[in-house]
Structures are given as structure tokens and as C-alpha cells.
XYZ file of C-alpha atoms in Angstrom:
568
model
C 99.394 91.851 167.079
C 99.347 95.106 169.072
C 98.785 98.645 167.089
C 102.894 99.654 166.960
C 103.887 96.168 166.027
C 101.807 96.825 162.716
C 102.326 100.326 162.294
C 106.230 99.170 162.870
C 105.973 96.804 160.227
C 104.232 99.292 157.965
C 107.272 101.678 158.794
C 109.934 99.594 158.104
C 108.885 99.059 154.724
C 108.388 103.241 154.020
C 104.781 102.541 154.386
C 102.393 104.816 156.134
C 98.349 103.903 156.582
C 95.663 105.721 156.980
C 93.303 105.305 159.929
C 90.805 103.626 157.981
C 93.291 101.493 156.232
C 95.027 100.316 159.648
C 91.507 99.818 160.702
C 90.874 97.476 157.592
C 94.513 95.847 158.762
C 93.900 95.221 162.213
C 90.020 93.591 161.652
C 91.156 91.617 158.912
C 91.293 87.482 160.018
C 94.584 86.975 160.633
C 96.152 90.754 160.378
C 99.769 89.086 160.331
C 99.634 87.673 157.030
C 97.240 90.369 155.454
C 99.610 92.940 156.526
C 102.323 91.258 154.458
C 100.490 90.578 151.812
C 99.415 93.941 151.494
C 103.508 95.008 151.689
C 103.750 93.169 148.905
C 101.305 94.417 146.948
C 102.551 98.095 147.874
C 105.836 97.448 147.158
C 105.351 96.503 143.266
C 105.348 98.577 140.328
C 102.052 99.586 140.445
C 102.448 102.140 143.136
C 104.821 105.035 143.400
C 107.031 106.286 146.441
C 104.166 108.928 146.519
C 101.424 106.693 146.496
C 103.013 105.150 150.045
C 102.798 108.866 152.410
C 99.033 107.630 153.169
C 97.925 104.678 152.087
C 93.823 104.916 152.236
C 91.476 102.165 152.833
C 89.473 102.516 149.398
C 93.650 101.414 148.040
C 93.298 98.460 150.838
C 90.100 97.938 149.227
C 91.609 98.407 145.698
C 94.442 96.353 146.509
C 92.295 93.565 147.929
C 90.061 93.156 145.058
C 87.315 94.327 146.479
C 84.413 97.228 145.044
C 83.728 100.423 146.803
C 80.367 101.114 147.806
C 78.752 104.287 145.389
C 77.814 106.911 147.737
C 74.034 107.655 147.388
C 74.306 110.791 145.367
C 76.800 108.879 142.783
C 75.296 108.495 139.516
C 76.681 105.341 138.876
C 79.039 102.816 140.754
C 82.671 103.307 140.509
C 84.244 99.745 140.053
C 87.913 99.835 140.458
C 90.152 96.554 138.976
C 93.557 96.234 140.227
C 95.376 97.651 137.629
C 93.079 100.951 137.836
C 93.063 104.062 139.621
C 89.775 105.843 140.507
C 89.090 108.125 137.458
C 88.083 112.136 138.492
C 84.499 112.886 137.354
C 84.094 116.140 135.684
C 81.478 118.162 137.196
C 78.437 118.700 135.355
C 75.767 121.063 136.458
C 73.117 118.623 134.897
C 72.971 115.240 134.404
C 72.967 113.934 130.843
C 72.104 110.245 129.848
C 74.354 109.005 127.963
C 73.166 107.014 124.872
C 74.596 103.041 125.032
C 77.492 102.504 123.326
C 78.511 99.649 121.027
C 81.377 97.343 121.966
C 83.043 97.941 118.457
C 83.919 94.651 117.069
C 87.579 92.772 116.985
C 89.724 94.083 114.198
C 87.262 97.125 112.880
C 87.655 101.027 114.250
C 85.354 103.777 114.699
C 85.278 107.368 114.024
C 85.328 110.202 115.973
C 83.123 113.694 116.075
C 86.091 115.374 113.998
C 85.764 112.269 111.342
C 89.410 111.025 112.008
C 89.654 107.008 112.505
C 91.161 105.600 115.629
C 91.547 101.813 116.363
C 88.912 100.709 118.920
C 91.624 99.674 120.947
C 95.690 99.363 122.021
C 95.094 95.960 121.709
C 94.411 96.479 117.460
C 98.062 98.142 117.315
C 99.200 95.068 118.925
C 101.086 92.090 116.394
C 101.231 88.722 118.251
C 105.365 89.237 118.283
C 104.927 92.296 120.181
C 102.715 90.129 123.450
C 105.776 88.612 125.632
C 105.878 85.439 126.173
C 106.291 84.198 130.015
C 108.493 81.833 130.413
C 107.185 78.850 132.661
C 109.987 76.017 134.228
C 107.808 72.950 134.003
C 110.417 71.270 136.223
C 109.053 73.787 138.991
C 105.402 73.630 138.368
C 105.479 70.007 139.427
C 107.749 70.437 142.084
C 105.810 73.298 143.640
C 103.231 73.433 146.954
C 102.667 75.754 148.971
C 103.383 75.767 152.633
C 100.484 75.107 154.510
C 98.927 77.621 157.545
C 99.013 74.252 159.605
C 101.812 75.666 162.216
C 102.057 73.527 165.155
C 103.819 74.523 168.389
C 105.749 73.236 170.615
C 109.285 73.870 172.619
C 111.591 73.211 169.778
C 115.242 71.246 171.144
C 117.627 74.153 171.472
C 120.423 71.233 172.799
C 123.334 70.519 171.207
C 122.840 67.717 168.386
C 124.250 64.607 168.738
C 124.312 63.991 164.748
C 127.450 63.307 162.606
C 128.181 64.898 159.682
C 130.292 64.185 156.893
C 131.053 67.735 155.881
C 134.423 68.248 153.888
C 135.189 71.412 152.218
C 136.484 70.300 148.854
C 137.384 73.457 147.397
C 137.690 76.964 149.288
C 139.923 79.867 148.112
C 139.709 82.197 151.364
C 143.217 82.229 152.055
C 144.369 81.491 148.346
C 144.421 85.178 147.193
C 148.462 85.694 146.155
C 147.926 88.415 143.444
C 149.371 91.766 143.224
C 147.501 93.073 140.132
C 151.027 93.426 138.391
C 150.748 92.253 134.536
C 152.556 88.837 135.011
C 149.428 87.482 137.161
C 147.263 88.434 134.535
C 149.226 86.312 132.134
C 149.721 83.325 134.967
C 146.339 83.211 135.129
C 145.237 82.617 131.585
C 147.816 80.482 131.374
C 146.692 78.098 134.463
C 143.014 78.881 132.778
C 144.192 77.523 129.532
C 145.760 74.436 130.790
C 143.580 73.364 132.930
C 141.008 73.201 130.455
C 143.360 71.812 127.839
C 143.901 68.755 129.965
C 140.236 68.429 130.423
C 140.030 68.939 126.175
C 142.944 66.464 125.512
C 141.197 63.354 127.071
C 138.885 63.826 124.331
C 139.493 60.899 121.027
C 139.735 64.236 118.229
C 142.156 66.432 120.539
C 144.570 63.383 121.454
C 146.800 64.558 119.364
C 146.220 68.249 118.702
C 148.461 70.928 117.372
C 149.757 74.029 118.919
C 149.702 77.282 116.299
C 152.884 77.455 115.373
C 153.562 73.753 114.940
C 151.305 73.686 112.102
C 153.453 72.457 109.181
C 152.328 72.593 105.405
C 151.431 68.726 105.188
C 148.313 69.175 107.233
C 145.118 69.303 105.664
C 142.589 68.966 108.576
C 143.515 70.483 112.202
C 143.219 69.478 115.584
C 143.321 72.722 117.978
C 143.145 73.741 121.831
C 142.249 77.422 121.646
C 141.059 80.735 123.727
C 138.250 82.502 122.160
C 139.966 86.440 121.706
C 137.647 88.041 119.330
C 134.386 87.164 117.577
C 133.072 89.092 114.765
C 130.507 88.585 111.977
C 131.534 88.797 107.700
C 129.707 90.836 105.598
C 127.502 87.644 104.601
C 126.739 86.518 108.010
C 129.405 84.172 108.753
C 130.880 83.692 112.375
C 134.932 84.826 112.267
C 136.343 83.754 115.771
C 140.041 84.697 116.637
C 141.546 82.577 118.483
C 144.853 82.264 120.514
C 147.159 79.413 122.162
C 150.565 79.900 123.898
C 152.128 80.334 120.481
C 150.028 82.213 118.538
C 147.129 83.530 116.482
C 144.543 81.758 114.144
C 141.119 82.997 112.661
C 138.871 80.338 111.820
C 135.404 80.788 110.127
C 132.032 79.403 110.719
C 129.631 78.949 108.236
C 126.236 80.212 108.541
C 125.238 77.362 105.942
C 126.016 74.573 108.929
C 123.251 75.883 110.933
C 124.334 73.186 113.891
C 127.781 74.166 114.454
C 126.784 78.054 113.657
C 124.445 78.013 116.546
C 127.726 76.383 118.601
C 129.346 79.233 117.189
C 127.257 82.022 118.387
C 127.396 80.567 122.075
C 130.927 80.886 122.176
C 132.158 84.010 124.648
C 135.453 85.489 124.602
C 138.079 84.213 126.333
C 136.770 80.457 126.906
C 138.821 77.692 125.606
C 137.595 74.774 123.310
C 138.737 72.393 120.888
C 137.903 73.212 117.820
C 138.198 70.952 114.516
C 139.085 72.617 111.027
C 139.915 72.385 107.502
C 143.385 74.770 106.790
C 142.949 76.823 103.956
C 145.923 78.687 101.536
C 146.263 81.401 103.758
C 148.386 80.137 106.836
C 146.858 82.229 109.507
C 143.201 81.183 108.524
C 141.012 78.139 108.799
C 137.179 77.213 108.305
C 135.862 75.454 111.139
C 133.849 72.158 110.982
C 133.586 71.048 114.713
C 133.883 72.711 117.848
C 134.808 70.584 121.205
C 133.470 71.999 124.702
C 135.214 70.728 127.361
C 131.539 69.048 128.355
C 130.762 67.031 131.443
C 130.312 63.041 131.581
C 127.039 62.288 133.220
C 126.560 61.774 136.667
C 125.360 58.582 138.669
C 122.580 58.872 140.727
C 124.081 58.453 144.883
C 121.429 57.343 147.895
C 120.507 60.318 150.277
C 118.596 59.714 153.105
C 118.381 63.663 153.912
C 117.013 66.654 152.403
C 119.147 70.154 151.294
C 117.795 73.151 151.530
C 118.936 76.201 149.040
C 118.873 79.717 149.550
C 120.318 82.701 147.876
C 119.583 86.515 147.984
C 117.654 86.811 151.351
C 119.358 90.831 151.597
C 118.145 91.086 155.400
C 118.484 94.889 156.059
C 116.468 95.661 152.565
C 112.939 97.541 153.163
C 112.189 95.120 150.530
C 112.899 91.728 152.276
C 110.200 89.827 153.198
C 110.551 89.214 157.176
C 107.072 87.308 157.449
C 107.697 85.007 154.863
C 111.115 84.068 155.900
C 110.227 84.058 159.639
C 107.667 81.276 157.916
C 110.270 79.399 156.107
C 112.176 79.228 159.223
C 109.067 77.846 161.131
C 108.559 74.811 158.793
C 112.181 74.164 159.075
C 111.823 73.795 162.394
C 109.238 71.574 162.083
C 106.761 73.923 163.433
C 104.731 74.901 160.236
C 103.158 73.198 157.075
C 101.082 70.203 156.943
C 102.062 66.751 158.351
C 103.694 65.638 154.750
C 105.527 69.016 154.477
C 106.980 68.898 157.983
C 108.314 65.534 157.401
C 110.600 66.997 154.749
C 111.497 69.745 157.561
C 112.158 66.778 159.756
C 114.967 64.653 157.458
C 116.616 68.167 156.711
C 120.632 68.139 157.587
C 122.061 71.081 155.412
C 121.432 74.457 154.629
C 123.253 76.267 151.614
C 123.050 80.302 151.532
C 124.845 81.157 148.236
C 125.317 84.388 148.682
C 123.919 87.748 149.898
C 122.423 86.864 153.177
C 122.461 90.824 154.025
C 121.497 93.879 151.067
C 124.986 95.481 152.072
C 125.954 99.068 151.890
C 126.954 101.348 149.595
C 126.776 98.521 146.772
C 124.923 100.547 144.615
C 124.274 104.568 144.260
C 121.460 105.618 146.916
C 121.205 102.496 148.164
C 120.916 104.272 151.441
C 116.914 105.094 150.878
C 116.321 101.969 150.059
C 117.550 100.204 154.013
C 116.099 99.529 156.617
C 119.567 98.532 158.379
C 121.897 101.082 157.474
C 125.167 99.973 159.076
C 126.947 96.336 157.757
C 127.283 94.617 160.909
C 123.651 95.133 162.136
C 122.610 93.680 158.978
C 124.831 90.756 159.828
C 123.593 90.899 163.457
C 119.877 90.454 162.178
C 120.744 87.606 160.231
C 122.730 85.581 163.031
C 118.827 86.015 165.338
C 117.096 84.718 162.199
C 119.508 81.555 161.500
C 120.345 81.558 165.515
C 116.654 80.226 165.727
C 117.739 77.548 162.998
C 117.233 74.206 164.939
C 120.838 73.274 166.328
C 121.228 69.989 164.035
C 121.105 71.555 160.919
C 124.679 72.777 159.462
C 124.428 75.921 157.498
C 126.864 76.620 155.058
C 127.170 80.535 153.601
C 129.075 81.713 150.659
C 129.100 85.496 149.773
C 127.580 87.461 147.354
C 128.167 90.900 145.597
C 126.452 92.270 148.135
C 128.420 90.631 151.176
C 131.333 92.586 153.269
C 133.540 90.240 151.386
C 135.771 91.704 148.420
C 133.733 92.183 144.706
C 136.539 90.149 142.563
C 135.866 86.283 142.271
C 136.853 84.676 143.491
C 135.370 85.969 146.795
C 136.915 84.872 150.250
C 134.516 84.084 152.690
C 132.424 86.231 154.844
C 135.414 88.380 157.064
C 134.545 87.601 161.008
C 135.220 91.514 161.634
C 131.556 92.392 159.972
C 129.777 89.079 160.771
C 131.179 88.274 164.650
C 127.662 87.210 165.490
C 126.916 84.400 162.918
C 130.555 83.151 163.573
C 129.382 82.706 167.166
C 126.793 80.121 165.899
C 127.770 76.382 166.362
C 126.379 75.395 163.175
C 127.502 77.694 160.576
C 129.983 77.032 157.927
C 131.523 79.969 155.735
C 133.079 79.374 152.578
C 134.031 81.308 149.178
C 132.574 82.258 146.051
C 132.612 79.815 144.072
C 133.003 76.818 146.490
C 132.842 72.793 146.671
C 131.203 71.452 149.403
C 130.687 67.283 150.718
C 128.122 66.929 152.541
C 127.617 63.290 153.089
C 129.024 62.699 149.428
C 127.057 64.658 147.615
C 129.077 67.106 145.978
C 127.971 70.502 145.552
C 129.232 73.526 143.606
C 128.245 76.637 145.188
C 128.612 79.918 142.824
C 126.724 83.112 143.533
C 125.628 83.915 139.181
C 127.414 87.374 138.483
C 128.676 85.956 135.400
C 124.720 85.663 134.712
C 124.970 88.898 133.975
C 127.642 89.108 131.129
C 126.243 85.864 129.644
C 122.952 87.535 128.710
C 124.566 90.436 127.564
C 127.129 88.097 125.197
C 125.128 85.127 124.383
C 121.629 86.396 122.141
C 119.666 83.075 123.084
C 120.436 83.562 126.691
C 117.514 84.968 129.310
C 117.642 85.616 133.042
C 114.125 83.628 133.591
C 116.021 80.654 131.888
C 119.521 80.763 134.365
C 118.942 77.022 134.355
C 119.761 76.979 130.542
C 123.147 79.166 131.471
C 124.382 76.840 133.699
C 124.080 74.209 132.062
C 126.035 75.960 129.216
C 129.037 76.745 131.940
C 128.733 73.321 133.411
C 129.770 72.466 129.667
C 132.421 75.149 129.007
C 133.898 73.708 132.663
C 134.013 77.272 133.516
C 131.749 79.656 136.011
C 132.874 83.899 134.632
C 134.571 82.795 130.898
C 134.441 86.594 129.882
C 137.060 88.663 131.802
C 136.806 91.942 131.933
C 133.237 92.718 131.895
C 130.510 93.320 134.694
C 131.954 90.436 136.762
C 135.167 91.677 138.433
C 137.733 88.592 138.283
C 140.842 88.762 140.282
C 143.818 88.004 138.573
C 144.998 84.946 140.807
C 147.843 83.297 139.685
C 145.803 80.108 139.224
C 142.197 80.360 137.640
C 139.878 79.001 140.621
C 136.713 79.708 138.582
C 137.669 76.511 136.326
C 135.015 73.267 136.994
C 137.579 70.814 137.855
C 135.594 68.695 139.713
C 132.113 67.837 138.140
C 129.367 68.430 141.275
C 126.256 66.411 141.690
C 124.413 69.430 142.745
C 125.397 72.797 140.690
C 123.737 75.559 142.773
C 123.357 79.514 142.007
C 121.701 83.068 143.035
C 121.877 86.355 142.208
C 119.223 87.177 139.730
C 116.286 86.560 142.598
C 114.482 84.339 139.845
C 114.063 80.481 140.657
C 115.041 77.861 138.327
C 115.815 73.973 137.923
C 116.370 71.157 135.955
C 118.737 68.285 135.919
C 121.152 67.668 133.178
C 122.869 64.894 132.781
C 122.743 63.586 136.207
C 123.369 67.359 137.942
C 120.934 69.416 140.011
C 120.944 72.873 138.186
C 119.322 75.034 140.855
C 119.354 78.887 140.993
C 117.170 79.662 144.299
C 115.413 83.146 144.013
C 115.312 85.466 146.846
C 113.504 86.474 149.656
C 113.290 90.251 148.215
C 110.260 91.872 146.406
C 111.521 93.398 142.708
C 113.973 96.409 143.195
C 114.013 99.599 141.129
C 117.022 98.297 139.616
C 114.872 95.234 138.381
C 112.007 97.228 137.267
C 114.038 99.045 134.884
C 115.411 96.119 132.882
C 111.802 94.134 133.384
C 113.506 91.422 136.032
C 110.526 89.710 137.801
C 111.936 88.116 140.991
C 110.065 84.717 142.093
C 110.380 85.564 146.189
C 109.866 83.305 149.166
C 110.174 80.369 146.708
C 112.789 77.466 148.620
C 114.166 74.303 146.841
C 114.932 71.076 148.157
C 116.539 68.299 147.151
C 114.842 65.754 149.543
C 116.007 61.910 149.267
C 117.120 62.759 145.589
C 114.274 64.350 144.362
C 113.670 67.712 143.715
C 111.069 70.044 145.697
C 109.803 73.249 145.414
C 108.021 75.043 148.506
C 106.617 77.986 148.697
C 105.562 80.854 151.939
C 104.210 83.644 150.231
């Protein structure tokens, strides 16, 4: 790697090194991957925009784990950890030995020269509850390895494939968008929202027979109901009081905190999702006390024989300083079958679909600044860097891309495809596929439900139990309310269609998501539940609220099975 190829790469990134770290860079054993590594390691919280003018080789060193050498005249050796900086001596004009000091025991403190008492450490201030606890997806630890540094090379088949496909698009609203934002769409599309899910509700043995509002006649004791969530609010004693609404009216029904089952079914419920919901009438008409709530749930799914493997991606945001060219540059190596070890480049080998749900490119202008934060400042070069990336893609491997929030495609869901006008140059590419957000996909009859996650965001905010770490745990929770952005009117813009395309019609066996940059799986009830990370180090925006992305981290699902590969 030649000296402006790795100062480049040190640019790019806002990066600047010092002659003796570059020298460190450069004599390093294989410079390629310690340079990204060390981007990495820049780019996290631990170092400021400052700390990146001139990066000096005792931070290489710091960085890298390893201890300075004391300069002769040093009194003692200065040891640096990771998660210190080097701490300014005071000058003294004479030396003083210090007497030894005690490691004061667990749990007691000592006292200072003025007599006050301070605890002998943070850690004493600490209560266990205050120590987070990281949250680990078992499912993922087993499925896990890491790419191997076994690349192999050879002229890869640039021809075009011979393979058939049986790729249908099952559901794809590009051209469906008929709304004019006037009131009366707003009102056709709760309407198609609420009976779609009715009809989905009314297959179920309780809701058979169930009763609209106003048809609710004095002779009933127990009712059956099909209802939209309007308002939830909590009594003075801790109960759960949920308005609800149907074409014909108004009902408030409580839940009692004394059921601790159907409470906690309670306090999952969002506003403006509809459910069946089981209750006892009381005196006063326009009030009844809950004792079973219906989700319109999903039936489980058979297992179906694949003989290929899937590959999922979300969230690569090409054009970020932040996005990590080496590793993907890697990924698309081993998919090629030109990187990993023998077993891992037989997965590459039966691979016959790739999914991208969702911002391929960072965008512009999607948040304020973003502009200092780019190394691709204008849309369609972003989209133009993406198309030589996936134009190296081996020919018989379809890709299929769905936008994200941060995609030249409109910010309401549902999204319409990529437009052609910003991404001319991945259009141009045999073996892409664009579709919306959400979208239904066949690809040799496995069904898969592509949805970006921005209703991620309003779920956590809505639903106390609910984490981004654990997205797997959210949609599974959609999967069962049949519905991908239930809360309208929130952070996720929802366009006002005249039919609600964001309903789960069709059950999928493969349910796959992005957006929060944090990987996550497991299978419920038949269904891959896959969010797929990123290939972006953590933001700003994700240091503030804590957000630890899980980069460079690709699933499969090979043969059936679930894998988990990493190239960091």
C-alpha cells in the first residue's frame, strides 16, 4: 500500500497522523487491516474531533495496547491502559519518595489530611442496579465466526449467469401512492387499516361473532369487540384505562393491575393498533372492564427446503466518513468466493440473493450538519460509489434494495423505491432489483418481508419493556399486532394512502429489518426475525442516546439455518 493510499484513507475518515504514527502504520504486518482497525478505534467515543488534527504514535501505541518505553531520566514508568490518557507530572525541584500506599479494602474508606471521609473508590457509590446490564442474543453467539484472512485469488466469472430464478415481487407500493393529504384519506386509511385487521381478528373462535359499539344492547353481559387503541391512560390506583374506537363509536375499557397477565398485554398495547378485546359490561354504558385481549397473532410457519443461502444487509451509508470501506470491500471478497476459509467460502459459493433493506448511501441533508460528517457530499456520487461496490458483486447473485430514511426516496412509508434520477448507475446493473419500504419478496418460495425499522423508534419510546439491543423482541411483537408503524403520528412519518400498506397481510417466512445498526435474530414460530446491523461505526447521534452499533456483522440464512459472519 503506497504512502497516499494510507494517508488517503486516513483523510477520508478526518484523520490526520503524525510521522511517527504513519511510520508505526506503514511497518505494521499487514498495514491494510491495521490501518482500519486503528479507524475504528479513532472513530469511537473515546477520542474527540480534537484528538484526530495529529494523531501521535505514543496514541498508536496507546490505542494498540501497547506500553511506552520511560525515558531514562523518568522516575518511574508511565503505563497507559486504553481507557487512559497520559497524566501531566507536576514538576518538582526534588525528588521525594513516596511512602507505599495501602490498597484500602472493599467496602471501607479512608480519610484525608483535612480529616473529611471519602469512599476509596467510584466503584463504593456504585448499587448493583446502577451497573448496566449488556444484553447478549444467544441466538447470535452460536451463529457467529469470523471471516477468516484465508483470501484466495483468482479471475472471478464476470459472464452473464446462466441461473434461473424464481423471483416474484409479491408486494411493492412504488406506483401505489394516490393520496392528496386532504382529510378524507386520512379517514380511508384507518378505515382500510381497521378492516383489514378485523378480518384477520374475526377468523378467530371469541370474535366470530363480535359486536360493533353501538349495537351493544342491554341484554349483554360479556362483550365481544374489534377495536382501535385511541388513548391509554393510567387510574389513580394503577389500573390500565384504554379508549377505544370502532366505526360507530367510543368505549373505555379497564385493565386490572390485579391480572398481572393480561396487564402486562395491556401495557404493550400502542395507540392506534386494532385488537379484539374480550370484556365484562358494567352499569355505565360507555365503560367496560377488560378480561382478554385478542392480537391479531400469526399461525406458525412450516419449515420449506432451500438449497441456497440469503444474505442480509441494512445500513451500509456509503458516503459516511464513518463507513467501514475495508470491511465491506472484505465482505464483498468472501462473497465472491475469494476470502474466508474453505467451509466459509462454500456458503459464499451456494449464495443466490442479496437483500439491502435500506440505506445503502448516508444521504444528504437528513439530519442538521450532516454535511461535516461526509465524505461524499452530493446524492448521486454516493449512489455512484455504491453501484462500483455491488458492480463487483459476482453476476449470478440477484440483489434486491429497498430504501431507507436515509435514501433519495420520499420519508413517509410507505417509501417507493429508489427514484432512477439519483441512482442511474445501480439501475444499469443486470442484477439489481429495487423495491419499496416495506416490501414482499419470493425468492424461490421463500417469502420475505422486507421493512427498514423506523417504527423501532416510536416502539421504544411507547412500549416501557421495549430496547433497541432487543429489535428481535419488537418484531416479533409487530409480527403479532399484523402491523409494521401501529402509532401514527409520531417519529415515523406515515403517508395517508387510501389503503394501509403497512398491514402484515401475508405472514413471511423470513421477517427482515435495519435501521438501528444493531444485529439481532431469533425465530418465532417458524419466522426468521433478522435485523442486520450496519456497516457504520457509532454516530454522534448514537452516542448521545448510548446506541452501540454491532458493524461489519452479515447474516445468512444458508440451507435453512441461520449464520452469523463477521469482517471486522
Amino acid at each position: 500500500m503506497s504512502t497516499n493510499k494510507i494517508l488517503l484513507k486516513f483523510a477520508k475518515k478526518g484523520i490526520n497522523l503524525s510521522p511517527e504514527a504513519y511510520d508505526k502504520v506503514v511497518n505494521a504486518e499487514n498495514p491494510l487491516d491495521f490501518a482500519s482497525t486503528l479507524i475504528v478505534k479513532l472513530k469511537s467515543d473515546k477520542f474527540t474531533s480534537k484528538d484526530l488534527v495529529s494523531v501521535s504514535g505514543e496514541t498508536v501505541d496507546e490505542i494498540t495496547g501497547k506500553i511506552t518505553a520511560p525515558k531514562s531520566n523518568d522516575p518511574e514508568p508511565s503505563v497507559k491502559s486504553e481507557n487512559q490518557k497520559p497524566v501531566e507530572k507536576t514538576p518538582h525541584k526534588k525528588e521525594v519518595k513516596k511512602p507505599v500506599e495501602k490498597t484500602p479494602q472493599a467496602g471501607k474508606k479512608e480519610t484525608s489530611k483535612a480529616g473529611e471521609i471519602k469512599p476509596s473508590s467510584i466503584d463504593t457509590l456504585k448499587k448493583d442496579s446502577d451497573k448496566p446490564k449488556k444484553y447478549v442474543n444467544e441466538e447470535i453467539i452460536k451463529a457467529s465466526q469470523t471471516i477468516k484472512d484465508t483470501k484466495i485469488k483468482f479471475k472471478r466469472n464476470e459472464q452473464k449467469t446462466n441461473v434461473k430464478y424464481d423471483f416474484k415481487i409479491i408486494q411493492d407500493t412504488s406506483k401505489k401512492s394516490y393520496t392528496s393529504g386532504e382529510l378524507e384519506n386520512l379517514v380511508a386509511y384507518f378505515k382500510s387499516r381497521y378492516e383489514k385487521l378485523a378480518n384477520i381478528l374475526s377468523k378467530r373462535p371469541d370474535l366470530r361473532n363480535f359486536t360493533k359499539i353501538n349495537d351493544i344492547d342491554d341484554s349483554q353481559d360479556s362483550l365481544s369487540l374489534i377495536l382501535m387503541v385511541r388513548e391509554i391512560r393510567t387510574s389513580k390506583n394503577g389500573h390500565k384505562i384504554i379508549e377505544f374506537e370502532d366505526d360507530t363509536g367510543n368505549i373505555s375499557i379497564l385493565f386490572s393491575n390485579k391480572n398481572e397477565e393480561l396487564f402486562a398485554e395491556a401495557d404493550k398495547l400502542v395507540r392506534d393498533e386494532v385488537v379484539g378485546v374480550i370484556a365484562n359490561k358494567s352499569d355505565d354504558a360507555g365503560f367496560a372492564f377488560g378480561q382478554q385481549i385478542i392480537k391479531p397473532g400469526v399461525l406458525r410457519v412450516p419449515d420449506k427446503e432451500m438449497d441456497f443461502g440469503i444474505v442480509f444487509l441494512s445500513d451500509v451509508h456509503i458516503g459516511s466518513l464513518t463507513f467501514l470501506e475495508d470491511a465491506f470491500q472484505r465482505f464483498i471478497d468472501w462473497i465472491n468466493c475469494e476470502y474466508g476459509d474453505e467451509d466459509q467460502r462454500k456458503v459464499a459459493e451456494d449464495v443466490k440473493y442479496l437483500i439491502i433493506g435500506g440505506d445503502i448511501v448516508d444521504g444528504i441533508g437528513v439530519y442538521p450538519n450532516q454535511d461535516k460528517e461526509l465524505s461524499i457530499k452530493d446524492i448521486t456520487e454516493q449512489y455512484n460509489e455504491a453501484a462500483r461496490f455491488l458492480g463487483n458483486i459476482r453476476s449470478d447473485i440477484k440483489i434486491i434494495i429497498a430504501p431507507g430514511n436515509h435514501d433519495a426516496s420520499r420519508v413517509a412509508e410507505p417509501q417507493p423505491a429508489v427514484p432512477e434520477e439519483y441512482a442511474k448507475a445501480l439501475y444499469e446493473l443486470d442484477n439489481v432489483e429495487f423495491i419499496s419500504n416495506p416490501g414482499v419478496v419470493s425468492l424461490d418460495g421463500i417469502n420475505v418481508l422486507i421493512y427498514h425499522g423506523r417504527s423501532f423508534d416510536d416502539l421504544v419510546m411507547a412500549v416501557k419493556d421495549f430496547e433497541y439491543e432487543k429489535s428481535d423482541e419488537i418484531m416479533e411483537e409487530l409480527l403479532q399486532k399484523r402491523h409494521l408503524a401501529p402509532i401514527y403520528g409520531e417519529r415515523t412519518p406515515l403517508a395517508s394512502e387510501l389503503e394501509d400498506y403497512l398491514v402484515i397481510d401475508q405472514v413471511p417466512d423470513i421477517f427482515h429489518t435495519g435501521h438501528i445498526h444493531i444485529n439481532s435474530y431469533r425465530k418465532f414460530k417458524g419466522i426468521h426475525l433478522i435485523n442486520s446491523g450496519t456497516f457504520q461505526t457509532q454516530t454522534e447521534f448514537q452516542k448521545i442516546y448510548n446506541i452501540n452499533p454491532t458493524p461489519a456483522e452479515v447474516p445468512i440464512i444458508h440451507k435453512g439455518k441461520y449464520k452469523h459472519f463477521k469482517f471486522l
